[in-house]
mmCIF file of C-alpha atoms in Angstrom:
data_model
loop_
_atom_site.group_PDB
_atom_site.id
_atom_site.type_symbol
_atom_site.label_atom_id
_atom_site.label_comp_id
_atom_site.label_asym_id
_atom_site.label_seq_id
_atom_site.Cartn_x
_atom_site.Cartn_y
_atom_site.Cartn_z
ATOM 1 C CA MET A 1 101.490 23.135 249.144
ATOM 2 C CA SER A 2 97.443 23.682 248.646
ATOM 3 C CA TYR A 3 94.695 21.343 248.036
ATOM 4 C CA HIS A 4 90.836 21.290 248.030
ATOM 5 C CA VAL A 5 88.304 18.617 248.666
ATOM 6 C CA SER A 6 85.114 18.373 246.781
ATOM 7 C CA ARG A 7 82.114 16.324 248.232
ATOM 8 C CA LYS A 8 79.513 15.380 245.803
ATOM 9 C CA ALA A 9 76.892 15.802 248.628
ATOM 10 C CA GLU A 10 78.115 19.185 248.910
ATOM 11 C CA ALA A 11 78.260 20.385 245.272
ATOM 12 C CA GLU A 12 76.634 23.464 243.955
ATOM 13 C CA THR A 13 73.869 22.194 241.200
ATOM 14 C CA TYR A 14 73.300 24.647 238.127
ATOM 15 C CA TYR A 15 71.003 24.529 235.139
ATOM 16 C CA PRO A 16 73.237 26.776 232.399
ATOM 17 C CA ASP A 17 71.437 28.542 229.796
ATOM 18 C CA LEU A 18 70.738 27.146 226.157
ATOM 19 C CA HIS A 19 71.097 23.188 228.275
ATOM 20 C CA TYR A 20 67.721 21.261 228.637
ATOM 21 C CA ASP A 21 67.246 18.078 230.278
ATOM 22 C CA MET A 22 70.304 18.051 232.079
ATOM 23 C CA ARG A 23 71.461 18.614 235.926
ATOM 24 C CA GLY A 24 74.579 20.050 236.410
ATOM 25 C CA THR A 25 77.027 19.752 239.551
ATOM 26 C CA ARG A 26 79.522 21.939 240.088
ATOM 27 C CA LEU A 27 82.184 20.240 241.828
ATOM 28 C CA THR A 28 85.368 22.552 242.021
ATOM 29 C CA THR A 29 85.747 26.414 240.923
ATOM 30 C CA GLY A 30 88.104 28.977 239.868
ATOM 31 C CA ALA A 31 87.717 30.361 243.680
ATOM 32 C CA ASP A 32 89.201 26.843 244.855
ATOM 33 C CA VAL A 33 92.431 26.898 242.678
ATOM 34 C CA ASP A 34 93.066 30.305 242.051
ATOM 35 C CA GLY A 35 90.935 31.064 239.160
ATOM 36 C CA CYS A 36 92.506 28.371 236.742
ATOM 37 C CA LEU A 37 90.189 25.658 236.752
ATOM 38 C CA THR A 38 86.540 25.071 237.071
ATOM 39 C CA VAL A 39 85.400 21.040 236.989
ATOM 40 C CA SER A 40 81.824 20.105 236.881
ATOM 41 C CA LEU A 41 79.815 16.839 236.557
ATOM 42 C CA SER A 42 76.727 16.819 233.784
ATOM 43 C CA HIS A 43 73.789 14.644 233.982
ATOM 44 C CA PHE A 44 72.078 14.459 230.363
ATOM 45 C CA LEU A 45 68.842 12.460 230.280
ATOM 46 C CA PRO A 46 67.925 10.539 227.093
ATOM 47 C CA GLY A 47 67.462 13.462 224.585
ATOM 48 C CA GLY A 48 68.778 16.052 226.802
ATOM 49 C CA GLY A 49 71.411 18.224 225.382
ATOM 50 C CA ALA A 50 73.129 21.587 224.875
ATOM 51 C CA LYS A 51 72.429 24.311 221.692
ATOM 52 C CA MET A 52 74.946 25.335 219.702
ATOM 53 C CA SER A 53 77.159 27.947 221.771
ATOM 54 C CA GLN A 54 80.457 29.439 222.209
ATOM 55 C CA SER A 55 82.374 29.719 225.206
ATOM 56 C CA PRO A 56 85.311 32.059 226.070
ATOM 57 C CA VAL A 57 86.979 29.214 228.108
ATOM 58 C CA GLU A 58 88.807 26.330 226.997
ATOM 59 C CA LEU A 59 86.923 23.280 227.545
ATOM 60 C CA VAL A 60 87.334 19.370 227.962
ATOM 61 C CA TYR A 61 84.223 17.016 227.921
ATOM 62 C CA LEU A 62 84.960 13.547 229.318
ATOM 63 C CA ILE A 63 82.001 11.032 229.152
ATOM 64 C CA LEU A 64 82.006 9.184 232.433
ATOM 65 C CA GLN A 65 78.627 7.004 231.070
ATOM 66 C CA GLY A 66 76.510 6.522 228.329
ATOM 67 C CA GLU A 67 77.165 8.464 225.276
ATOM 68 C CA MET A 68 76.878 12.184 223.714
ATOM 69 C CA THR A 69 76.969 13.296 220.307
ATOM 70 C CA VAL A 70 79.042 16.457 220.186
ATOM 71 C CA THR A 71 78.672 18.802 216.852
ATOM 72 C CA THR A 72 80.954 21.494 216.106
ATOM 73 C CA ASP A 73 80.648 24.627 214.623
ATOM 74 C CA ASP A 74 82.310 22.933 211.287
ATOM 75 C CA GLY A 75 79.218 20.618 210.872
ATOM 76 C CA LYS A 76 81.127 17.556 212.324
ATOM 77 C CA SER A 77 79.445 15.341 214.696
ATOM 78 C CA HIS A 78 81.396 13.027 217.021
ATOM 79 C CA VAL A 79 79.897 9.868 219.360
ATOM 80 C CA LEU A 80 81.741 9.667 222.227
ATOM 81 C CA TYR A 81 81.096 6.953 224.811
ATOM 82 C CA ALA A 82 82.443 6.380 227.939
ATOM 83 C CA GLY A 83 85.946 7.209 228.781
ATOM 84 C CA ASP A 84 85.850 9.287 225.198
ATOM 85 C CA SER A 85 86.844 13.201 225.643
ATOM 86 C CA ILE A 86 86.813 16.202 223.432
ATOM 87 C CA HIS A 87 88.834 19.592 224.065
ATOM 88 C CA PHE A 88 87.749 22.947 222.536
ATOM 89 C CA SER A 89 89.722 25.972 221.988
ATOM 90 C CA PRO A 90 88.013 29.251 223.656
ATOM 91 C CA MET A 91 85.058 30.660 221.433
ATOM 92 C CA GLN A 92 84.572 27.212 219.673
ATOM 93 C CA GLY A 93 81.419 26.075 218.678
ATOM 94 C CA ARG A 94 79.978 23.343 219.737
ATOM 95 C CA GLU A 95 76.562 21.235 220.659
ATOM 96 C CA SER A 96 75.656 18.083 222.011
ATOM 97 C CA VAL A 97 72.838 15.507 222.626
ATOM 98 C CA ASN A 98 72.451 12.218 224.335
ATOM 99 C CA ASN A 99 71.111 10.126 221.773
ATOM 100 C CA GLY A 100 71.145 6.960 223.856
ATOM 101 C CA THR A 101 68.889 5.414 226.271
ATOM 102 C CA GLU A 102 70.690 5.739 229.743
ATOM 103 C CA THR A 103 71.323 9.288 231.394
ATOM 104 C CA ALA A 104 74.765 10.299 230.155
ATOM 105 C CA GLN A 105 77.529 11.594 232.637
ATOM 106 C CA MET A 106 80.036 14.012 231.326
ATOM 107 C CA LEU A 107 82.560 15.490 233.377
ATOM 108 C CA VAL A 108 83.171 19.352 231.936
ATOM 109 C CA ILE A 109 86.698 20.854 232.697
ATOM 110 C CA MET A 110 87.116 24.805 231.911
ATOM 111 C CA CYS A 111 90.551 26.552 231.929
ATOM 112 C CA PRO A 112 89.705 30.534 231.418
ATOM 113 C CA PRO A 113 92.223 31.575 228.335
ATOM 114 C CA LYS A 114 95.870 32.824 229.033
ATOM 115 C CA ALA A 115 96.315 36.391 229.692
#
């Protein structure tokens, strides 16, 4: 049995491409859990977001605070509020923007494709 404790104060800050007015902190990486899971906490200022892109990993966005509008590559938009989540298959296109008036917090869970 194994476990890994992640401390907020020790989390790595990162600024991914195509994101704006956003600060991310990587809480758990694949190296921590045998390459199978990465968990990050993203903070989006009002008006902040991420441009349309695809990722080779499976993703789950869980809104912890505020609201985010997520638009998928089929043109459908979904307004997500605290407690809402959305799942993306690998290579699913999506973009997101905080159209609210407060900083949004989004937990991002990433899982590489199955071999």
